[in-house]
Short mmCIF file of C-alpha atoms and ligand atoms in Angstrom, two decimals:
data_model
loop_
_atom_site.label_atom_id
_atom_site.label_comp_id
_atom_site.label_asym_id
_atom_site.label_seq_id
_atom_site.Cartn_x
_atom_site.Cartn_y
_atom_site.Cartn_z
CA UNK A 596 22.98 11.95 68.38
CA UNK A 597 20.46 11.45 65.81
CA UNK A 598 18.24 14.73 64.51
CA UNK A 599 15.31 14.14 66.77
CA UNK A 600 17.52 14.02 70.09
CA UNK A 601 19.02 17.41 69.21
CA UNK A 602 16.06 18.75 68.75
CA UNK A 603 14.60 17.56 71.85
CA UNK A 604 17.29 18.53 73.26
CA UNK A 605 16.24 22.61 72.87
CA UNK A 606 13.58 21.87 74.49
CA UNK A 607 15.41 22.69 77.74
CA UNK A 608 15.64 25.93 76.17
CA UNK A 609 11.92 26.78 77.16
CA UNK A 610 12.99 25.88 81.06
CA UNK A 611 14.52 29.01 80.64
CA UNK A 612 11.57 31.16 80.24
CA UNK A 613 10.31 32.90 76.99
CA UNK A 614 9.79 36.84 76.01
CA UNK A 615 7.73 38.65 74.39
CA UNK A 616 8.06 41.15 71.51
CA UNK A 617 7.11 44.81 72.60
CA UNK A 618 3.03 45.13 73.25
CA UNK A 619 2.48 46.97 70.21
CA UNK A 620 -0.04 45.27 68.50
CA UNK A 621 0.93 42.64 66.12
CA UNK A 622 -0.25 43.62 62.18
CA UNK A 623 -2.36 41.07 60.75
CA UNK A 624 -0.79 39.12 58.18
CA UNK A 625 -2.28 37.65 55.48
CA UNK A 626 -0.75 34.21 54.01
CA UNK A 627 2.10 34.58 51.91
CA UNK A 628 0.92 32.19 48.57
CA UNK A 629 3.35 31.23 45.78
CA UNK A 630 1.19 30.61 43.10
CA UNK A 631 -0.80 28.02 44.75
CA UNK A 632 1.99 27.34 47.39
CA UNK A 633 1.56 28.84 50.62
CA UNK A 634 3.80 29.71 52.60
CA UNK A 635 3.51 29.94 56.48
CA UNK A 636 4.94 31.46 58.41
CA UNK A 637 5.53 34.13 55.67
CA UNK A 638 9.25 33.45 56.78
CA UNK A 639 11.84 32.25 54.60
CA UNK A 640 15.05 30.73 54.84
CA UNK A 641 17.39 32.17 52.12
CA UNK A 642 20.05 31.00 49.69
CA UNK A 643 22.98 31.54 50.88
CA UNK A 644 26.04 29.82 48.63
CA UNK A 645 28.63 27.69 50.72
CA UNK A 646 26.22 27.24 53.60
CA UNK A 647 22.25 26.25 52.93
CA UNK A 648 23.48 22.47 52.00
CA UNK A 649 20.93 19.63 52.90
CA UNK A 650 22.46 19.88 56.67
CA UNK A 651 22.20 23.18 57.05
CA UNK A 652 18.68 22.92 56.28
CA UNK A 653 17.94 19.75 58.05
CA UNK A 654 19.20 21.90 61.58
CA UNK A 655 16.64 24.70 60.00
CA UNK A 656 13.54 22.25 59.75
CA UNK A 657 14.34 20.47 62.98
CA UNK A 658 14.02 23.36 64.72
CA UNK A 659 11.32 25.06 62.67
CA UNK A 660 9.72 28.57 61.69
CA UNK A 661 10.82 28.74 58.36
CA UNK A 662 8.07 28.27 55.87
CA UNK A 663 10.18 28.53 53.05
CA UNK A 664 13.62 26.36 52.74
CA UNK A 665 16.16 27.28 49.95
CA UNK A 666 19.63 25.77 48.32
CA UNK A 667 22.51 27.43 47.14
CA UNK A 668 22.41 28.62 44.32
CA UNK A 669 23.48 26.24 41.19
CA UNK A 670 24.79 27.62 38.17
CA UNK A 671 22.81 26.57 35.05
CA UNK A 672 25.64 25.65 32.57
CA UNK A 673 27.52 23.91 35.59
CA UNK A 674 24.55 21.60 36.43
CA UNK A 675 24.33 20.96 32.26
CA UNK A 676 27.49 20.00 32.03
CA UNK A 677 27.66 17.51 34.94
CA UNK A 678 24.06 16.24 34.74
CA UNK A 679 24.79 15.49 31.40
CA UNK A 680 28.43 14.87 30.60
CA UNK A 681 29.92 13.30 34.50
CA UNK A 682 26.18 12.23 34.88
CA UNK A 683 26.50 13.27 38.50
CA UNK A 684 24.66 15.53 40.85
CA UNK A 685 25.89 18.69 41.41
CA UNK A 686 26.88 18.64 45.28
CA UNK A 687 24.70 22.24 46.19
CA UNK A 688 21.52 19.94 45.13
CA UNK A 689 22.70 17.47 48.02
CA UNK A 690 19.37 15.86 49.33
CA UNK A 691 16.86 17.48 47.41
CA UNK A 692 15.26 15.05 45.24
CA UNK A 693 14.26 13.21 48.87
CA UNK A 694 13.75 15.82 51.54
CA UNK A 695 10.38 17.21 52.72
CA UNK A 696 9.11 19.69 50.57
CA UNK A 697 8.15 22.83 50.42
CA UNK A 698 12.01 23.52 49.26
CA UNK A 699 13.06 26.31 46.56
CA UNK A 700 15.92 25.62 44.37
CA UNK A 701 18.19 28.68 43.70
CA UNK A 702 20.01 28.79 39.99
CA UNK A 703 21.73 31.53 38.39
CA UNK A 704 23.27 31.97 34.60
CA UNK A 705 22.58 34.98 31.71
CA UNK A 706 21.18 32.64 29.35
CA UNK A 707 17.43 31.91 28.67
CA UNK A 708 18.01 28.64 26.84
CA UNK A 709 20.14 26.57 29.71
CA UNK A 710 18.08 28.68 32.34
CA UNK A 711 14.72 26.87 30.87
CA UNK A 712 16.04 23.82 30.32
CA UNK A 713 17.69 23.62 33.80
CA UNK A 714 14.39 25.08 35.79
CA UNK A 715 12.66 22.23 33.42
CA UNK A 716 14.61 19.43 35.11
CA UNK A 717 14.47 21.07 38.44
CA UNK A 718 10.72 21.14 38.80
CA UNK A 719 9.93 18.06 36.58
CA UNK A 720 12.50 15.64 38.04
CA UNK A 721 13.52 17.02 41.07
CA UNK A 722 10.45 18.04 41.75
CA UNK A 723 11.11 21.03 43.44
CA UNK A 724 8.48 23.38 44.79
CA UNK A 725 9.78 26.74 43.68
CA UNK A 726 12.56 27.33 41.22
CA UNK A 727 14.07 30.42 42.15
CA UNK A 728 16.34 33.09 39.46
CA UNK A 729 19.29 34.98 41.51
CA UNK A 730 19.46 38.14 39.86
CA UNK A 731 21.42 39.76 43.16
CA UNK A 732 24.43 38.04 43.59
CA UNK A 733 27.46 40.80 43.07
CA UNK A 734 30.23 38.70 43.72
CA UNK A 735 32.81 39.27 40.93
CA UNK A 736 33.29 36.02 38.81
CA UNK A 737 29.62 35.75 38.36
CA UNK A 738 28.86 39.54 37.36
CA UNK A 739 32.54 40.15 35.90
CA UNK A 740 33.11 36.92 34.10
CA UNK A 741 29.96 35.57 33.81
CA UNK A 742 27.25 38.61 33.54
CA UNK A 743 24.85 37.45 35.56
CA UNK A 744 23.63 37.97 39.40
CA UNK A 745 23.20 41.40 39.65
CA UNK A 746 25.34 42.13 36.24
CA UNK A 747 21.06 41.69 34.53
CA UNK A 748 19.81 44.31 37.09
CA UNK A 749 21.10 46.50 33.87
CA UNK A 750 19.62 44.34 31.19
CA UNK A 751 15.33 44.15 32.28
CA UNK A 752 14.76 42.79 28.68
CA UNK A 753 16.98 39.90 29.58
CA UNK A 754 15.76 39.55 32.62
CA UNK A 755 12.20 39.67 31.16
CA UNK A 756 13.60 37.20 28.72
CA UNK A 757 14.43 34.57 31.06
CA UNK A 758 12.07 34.43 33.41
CA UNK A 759 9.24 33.87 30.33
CA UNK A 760 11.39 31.38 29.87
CA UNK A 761 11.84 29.66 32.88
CA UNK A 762 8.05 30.60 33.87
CA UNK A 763 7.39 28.47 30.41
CA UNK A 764 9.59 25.26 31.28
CA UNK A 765 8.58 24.63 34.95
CA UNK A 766 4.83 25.49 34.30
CA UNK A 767 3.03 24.53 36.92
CA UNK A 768 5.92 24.83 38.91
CA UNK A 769 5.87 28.70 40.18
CA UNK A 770 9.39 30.43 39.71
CA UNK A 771 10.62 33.63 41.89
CA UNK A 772 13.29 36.21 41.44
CA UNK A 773 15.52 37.74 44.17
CA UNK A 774 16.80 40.94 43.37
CA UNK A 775 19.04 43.68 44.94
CA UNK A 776 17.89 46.98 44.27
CA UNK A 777 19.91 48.10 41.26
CA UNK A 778 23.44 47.82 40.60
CA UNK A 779 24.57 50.99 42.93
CA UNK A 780 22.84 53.71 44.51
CA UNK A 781 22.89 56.11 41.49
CA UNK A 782 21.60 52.97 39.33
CA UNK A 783 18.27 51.94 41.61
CA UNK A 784 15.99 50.57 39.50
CA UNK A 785 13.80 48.01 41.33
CA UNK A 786 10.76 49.27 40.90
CA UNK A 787 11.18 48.72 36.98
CA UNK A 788 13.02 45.75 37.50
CA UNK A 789 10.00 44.38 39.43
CA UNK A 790 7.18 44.98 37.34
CA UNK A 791 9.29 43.59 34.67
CA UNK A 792 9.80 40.31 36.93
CA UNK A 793 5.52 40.16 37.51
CA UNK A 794 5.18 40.88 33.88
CA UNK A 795 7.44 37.93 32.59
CA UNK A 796 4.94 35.46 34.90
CA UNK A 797 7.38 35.20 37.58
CA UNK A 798 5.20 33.78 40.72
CA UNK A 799 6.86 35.94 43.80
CA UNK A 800 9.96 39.08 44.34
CA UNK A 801 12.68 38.49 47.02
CA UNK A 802 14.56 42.16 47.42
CA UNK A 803 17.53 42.60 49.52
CA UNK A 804 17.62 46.33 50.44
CA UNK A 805 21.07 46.89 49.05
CA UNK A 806 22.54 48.04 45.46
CA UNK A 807 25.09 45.25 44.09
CA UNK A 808 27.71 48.01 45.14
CA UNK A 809 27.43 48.36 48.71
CA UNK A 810 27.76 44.54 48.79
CA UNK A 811 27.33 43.91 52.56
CA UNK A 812 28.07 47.73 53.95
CA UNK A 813 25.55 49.86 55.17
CA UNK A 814 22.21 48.89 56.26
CA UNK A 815 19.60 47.04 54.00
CA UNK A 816 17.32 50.44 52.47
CA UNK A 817 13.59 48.82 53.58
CA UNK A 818 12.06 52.19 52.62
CA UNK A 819 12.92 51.47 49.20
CA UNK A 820 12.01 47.75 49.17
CA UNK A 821 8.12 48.88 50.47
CA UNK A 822 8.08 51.05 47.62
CA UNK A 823 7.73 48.88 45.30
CA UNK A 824 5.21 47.16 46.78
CA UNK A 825 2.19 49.89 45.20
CA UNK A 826 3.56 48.61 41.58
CA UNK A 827 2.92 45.04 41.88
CA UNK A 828 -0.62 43.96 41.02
CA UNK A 829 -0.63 40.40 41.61
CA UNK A 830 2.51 38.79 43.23
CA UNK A 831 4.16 38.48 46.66
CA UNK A 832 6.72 41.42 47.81
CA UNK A 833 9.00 39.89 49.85
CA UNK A 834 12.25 41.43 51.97
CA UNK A 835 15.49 40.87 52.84
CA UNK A 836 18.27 42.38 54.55
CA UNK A 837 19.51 42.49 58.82
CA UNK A 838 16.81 40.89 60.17
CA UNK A 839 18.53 39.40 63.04
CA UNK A 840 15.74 39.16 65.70
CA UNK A 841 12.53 38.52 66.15
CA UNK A 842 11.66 42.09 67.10
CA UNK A 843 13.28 42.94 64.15
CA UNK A 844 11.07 40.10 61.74
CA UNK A 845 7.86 41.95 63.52
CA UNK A 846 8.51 45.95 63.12
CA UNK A 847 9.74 44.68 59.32
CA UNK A 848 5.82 43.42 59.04
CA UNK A 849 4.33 46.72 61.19
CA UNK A 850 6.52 48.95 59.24
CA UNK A 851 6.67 48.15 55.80
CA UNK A 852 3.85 46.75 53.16
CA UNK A 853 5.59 43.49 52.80
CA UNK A 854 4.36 39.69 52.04
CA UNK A 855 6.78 37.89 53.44
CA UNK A 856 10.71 38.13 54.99
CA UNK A 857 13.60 36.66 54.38
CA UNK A 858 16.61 36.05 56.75
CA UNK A 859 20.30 34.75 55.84
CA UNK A 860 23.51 35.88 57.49
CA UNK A 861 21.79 35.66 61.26
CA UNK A 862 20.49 32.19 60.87
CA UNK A 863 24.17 30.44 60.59
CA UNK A 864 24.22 31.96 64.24
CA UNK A 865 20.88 31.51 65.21
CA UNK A 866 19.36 28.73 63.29
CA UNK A 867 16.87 29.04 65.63
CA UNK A 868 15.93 32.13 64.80
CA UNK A 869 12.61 30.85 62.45
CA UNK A 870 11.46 29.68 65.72
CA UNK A 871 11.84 32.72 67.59
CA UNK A 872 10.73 34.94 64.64
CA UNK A 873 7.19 32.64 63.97
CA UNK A 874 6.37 33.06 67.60
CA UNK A 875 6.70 36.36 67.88
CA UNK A 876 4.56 36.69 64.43
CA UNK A 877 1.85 34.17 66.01
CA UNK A 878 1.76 36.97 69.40
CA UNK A 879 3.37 33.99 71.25
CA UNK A 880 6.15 33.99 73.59
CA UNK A 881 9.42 33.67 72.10
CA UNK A 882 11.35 31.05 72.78
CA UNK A 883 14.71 32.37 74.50
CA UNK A 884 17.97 31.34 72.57
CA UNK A 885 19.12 27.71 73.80
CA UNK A 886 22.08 26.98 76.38
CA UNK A 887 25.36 26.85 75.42
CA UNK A 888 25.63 23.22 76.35
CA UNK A 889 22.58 22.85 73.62
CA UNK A 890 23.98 24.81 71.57
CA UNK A 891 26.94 22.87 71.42
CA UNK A 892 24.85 19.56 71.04
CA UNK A 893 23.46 21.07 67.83
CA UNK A 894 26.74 22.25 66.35
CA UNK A 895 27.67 18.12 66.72
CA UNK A 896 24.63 16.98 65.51
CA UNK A 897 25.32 19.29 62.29
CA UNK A 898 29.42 17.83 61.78
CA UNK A 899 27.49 14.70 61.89
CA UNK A 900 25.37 15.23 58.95
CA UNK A 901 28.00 17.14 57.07
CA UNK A 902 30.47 13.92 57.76
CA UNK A 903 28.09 12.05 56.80
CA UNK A 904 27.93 12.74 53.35
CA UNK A 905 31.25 14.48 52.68
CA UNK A 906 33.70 12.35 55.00
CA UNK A 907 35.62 12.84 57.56
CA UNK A 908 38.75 14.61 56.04
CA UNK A 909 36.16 17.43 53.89
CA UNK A 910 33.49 17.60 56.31
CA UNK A 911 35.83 18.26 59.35
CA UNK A 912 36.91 21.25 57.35
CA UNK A 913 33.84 22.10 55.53
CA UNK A 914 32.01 22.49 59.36
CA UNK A 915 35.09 24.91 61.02
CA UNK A 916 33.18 28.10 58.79
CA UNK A 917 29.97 26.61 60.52
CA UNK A 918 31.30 26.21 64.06
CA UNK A 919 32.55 29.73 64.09
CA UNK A 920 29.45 30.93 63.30
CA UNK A 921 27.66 29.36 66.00
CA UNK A 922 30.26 31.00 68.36
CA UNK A 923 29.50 34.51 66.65
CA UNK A 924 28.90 36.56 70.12
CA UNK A 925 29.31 34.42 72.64
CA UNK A 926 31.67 34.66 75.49
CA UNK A 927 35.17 32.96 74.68
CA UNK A 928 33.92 33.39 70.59
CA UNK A 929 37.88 34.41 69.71
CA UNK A 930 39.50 31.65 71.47
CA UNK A 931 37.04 28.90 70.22
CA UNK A 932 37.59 30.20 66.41
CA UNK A 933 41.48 30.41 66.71
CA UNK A 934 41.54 26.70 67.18
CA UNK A 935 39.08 25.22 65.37
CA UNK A 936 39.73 27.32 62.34
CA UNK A 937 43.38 24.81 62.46
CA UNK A 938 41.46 21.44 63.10
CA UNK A 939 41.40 18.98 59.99
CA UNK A 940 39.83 15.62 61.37
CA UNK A 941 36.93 15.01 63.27
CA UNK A 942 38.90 13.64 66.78
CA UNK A 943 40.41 16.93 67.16
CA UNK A 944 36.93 18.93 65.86
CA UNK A 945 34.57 17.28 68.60
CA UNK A 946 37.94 18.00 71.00
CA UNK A 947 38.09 21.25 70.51
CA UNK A 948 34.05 21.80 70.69
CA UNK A 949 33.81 20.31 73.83
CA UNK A 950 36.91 22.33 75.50
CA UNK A 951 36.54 25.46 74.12
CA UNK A 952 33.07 26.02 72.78
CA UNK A 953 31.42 29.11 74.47
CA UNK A 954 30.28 27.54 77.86
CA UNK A 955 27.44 29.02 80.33
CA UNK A 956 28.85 30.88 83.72
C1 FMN B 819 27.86 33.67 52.54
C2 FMN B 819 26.69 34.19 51.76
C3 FMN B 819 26.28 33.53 50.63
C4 FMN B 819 25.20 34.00 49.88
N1 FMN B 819 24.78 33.29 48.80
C5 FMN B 819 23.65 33.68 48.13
C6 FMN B 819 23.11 32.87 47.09
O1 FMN B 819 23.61 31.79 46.77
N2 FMN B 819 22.00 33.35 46.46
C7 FMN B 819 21.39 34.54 46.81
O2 FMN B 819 20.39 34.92 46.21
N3 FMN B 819 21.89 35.28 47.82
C8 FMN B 819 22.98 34.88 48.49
N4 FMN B 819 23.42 35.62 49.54
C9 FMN B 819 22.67 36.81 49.97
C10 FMN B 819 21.62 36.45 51.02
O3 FMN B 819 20.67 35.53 50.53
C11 FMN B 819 20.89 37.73 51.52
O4 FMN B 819 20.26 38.33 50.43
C12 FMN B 819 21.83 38.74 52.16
O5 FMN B 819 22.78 38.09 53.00
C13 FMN B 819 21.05 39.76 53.00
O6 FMN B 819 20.30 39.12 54.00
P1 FMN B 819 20.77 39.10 55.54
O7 FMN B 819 21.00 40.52 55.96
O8 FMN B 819 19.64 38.45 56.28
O9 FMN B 819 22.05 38.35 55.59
C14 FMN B 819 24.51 35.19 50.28
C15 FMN B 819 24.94 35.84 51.43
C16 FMN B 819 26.01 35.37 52.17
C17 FMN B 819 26.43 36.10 53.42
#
């Protein structure tokens, strides 16, 4: 099935009839801008590493809502090294030098140097729209072993540092940060870490409402991501953390002093969750979620592209993470993962999708 077929295939969705959000009235947004890149709906998709690959964001823009696509992120010395040594691409920029733009490139490292010169290439050759700095990620090989992520949350002259840098290289190519909001709960320093980020030039501020220790526990702290929205003068505040509906994307704008939002974990569920979320923003009905027989066609329609450009053999086992994702809360969920967590070719993959994929009563 090619792209446009699965996404004509949702359509059936709307035979199902839409909702709306609760009848409080909507707030009135103003348009999220980027420098001189705006953004609507103020929506974005986020990095998320292992899983925002050109498919994954093909599905996204199919079904639309997302005003803001972004990669994995790349680590600076890593793209040096094979850019310029292997003279290959590195795989997380997979289909970004031709896809439709507007499209943010994540990258991550500790040093200014490799960080310019990367962001450089990113915006001059790739041509990116936004070149993004992750300053959140607490995973422990790139804090640990290779201080950076979260590791600069402690070290705002670096961070001031490189972004001045980066801001300098990609000019006029805006660049954004995305921080947590400190490196644990005694350690919160966001507000201090942001006006250091608008200082250094940076064009926008993605905060996930957790400290680099809680990881993924607890709940994302949105008090404390609107509070630092008083100390920026001039750019963008945007949030992150368990948005999962669009009920939730709308009392994030009516509740908080916000620019824009950012969703992750619940789109690999619900990439149509943009959709859902833009409508309800617009005071539209919202679309309801699609069938599980479209649902099904999309999770084909995205082993297809992943085949595509990884193979058979690596795609068949790159897409089993995917396809339990797409199961995540549907009827029959556990049975469908058990099995096509064991599949390794694409015979047995489409197999086990069409016997055991969550089907409607
Ligand atoms: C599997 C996975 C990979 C992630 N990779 C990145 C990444 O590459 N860069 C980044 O800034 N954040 C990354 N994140 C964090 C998300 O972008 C986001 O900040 C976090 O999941 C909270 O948002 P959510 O509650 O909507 O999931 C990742 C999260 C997950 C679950």
């Amino acid at each position: 099935m090619g792209p446009l077929a699965a996404t004509r295939n949702l359509r059936s969705i709307r035979d199902r009839g839409p909702t709306f959000v609760d009848a409080d009235p909507l707030p009135v947004i103003a348009p999220l801008f980027i420098g001189q890149l705006k953004i609507d709906p103020p929506i974005l998709q986020a990095p998320m590493a292992g899983y925002t690959n050109y498919a994954f964001r093909q599905i996204v823009r199919e079904l639309g809502g997302a005003g803001l696509l972004a990669t994995e992120m790349v680590n600076a010395k890593g793209f040096v090294w094979l850019t310029e040594q292997a003279a290959e691409n590195p795989d997380r920029l997979w289909g970004v030098k031709e896809e439709p733009r507007p499209l943010a490139v994540q990258m991550w490292d500790n040093d200014p140097a490799t960080l310019a010169k990367v962001g450089a290439r990113l915006a001059n050759e790739y041509k990116v729209s936004v070149v993004d700095i992750n300053f959140g990620c607490p995973v422990r090989d790139v804090v640990q072993k290779a201080h950076s992520g979260s590791y600069l949350l402690r070290e705002p002259d670096r961070m001031g540092e490189i972004i001045e840098r980066v801001v300098a290289a990609c000019a006029p190519t805006p660049v954004t940060a995305k921080i947590r909001l400190g490196c644990s709960r005694d350690k919160i320093n966001a507000i201090e870490i942001a006006q250091v980020v608008e200082g250094a030039g940076a064009a926008a501020l993605t905060v996930h409402g957790r400290t680099a220790a809680d990881m993924f526990r607890g709940s994302a702290d949105w008090d404390h991501i609107a509070l630092i929205k008083p100390h920026l003068k001039r750019i963008p505040l945007i949030g992150n953390g368990d948005l999962d509906s669009a009920q939730k994307v709308v009392d994030a704008f009516r509740r908080y002093d916000i620019d824009g939002v950012m969703i992750a974990r619940a789109s690999l569920a619900k990439p149509w969750l943009f959709s859902q979320a833009a409508a309800a923003l617009r005071g539209d009905p919202v679309p309801p979620d699609p069938t599980l027989d479209d649902e099904r066609q999309l999770l084909l329609h995205h082993f297809n592209l992943i085949c595509k450009r990884f193979g058979d053999a690596k795609g068949s086992l790159l897409m089993r993470k995917y396809a339990c994702c797409y199961a995540q809360g549907r009827p029959g969920a556990r049975e469908f993962r058990s099995r096509i967590v064991k599949i390794s070719a694409p015979a047995e993959f489409r197999a086990v999708v069409e016997r055991y994929f969550p089907r409607d009563c």
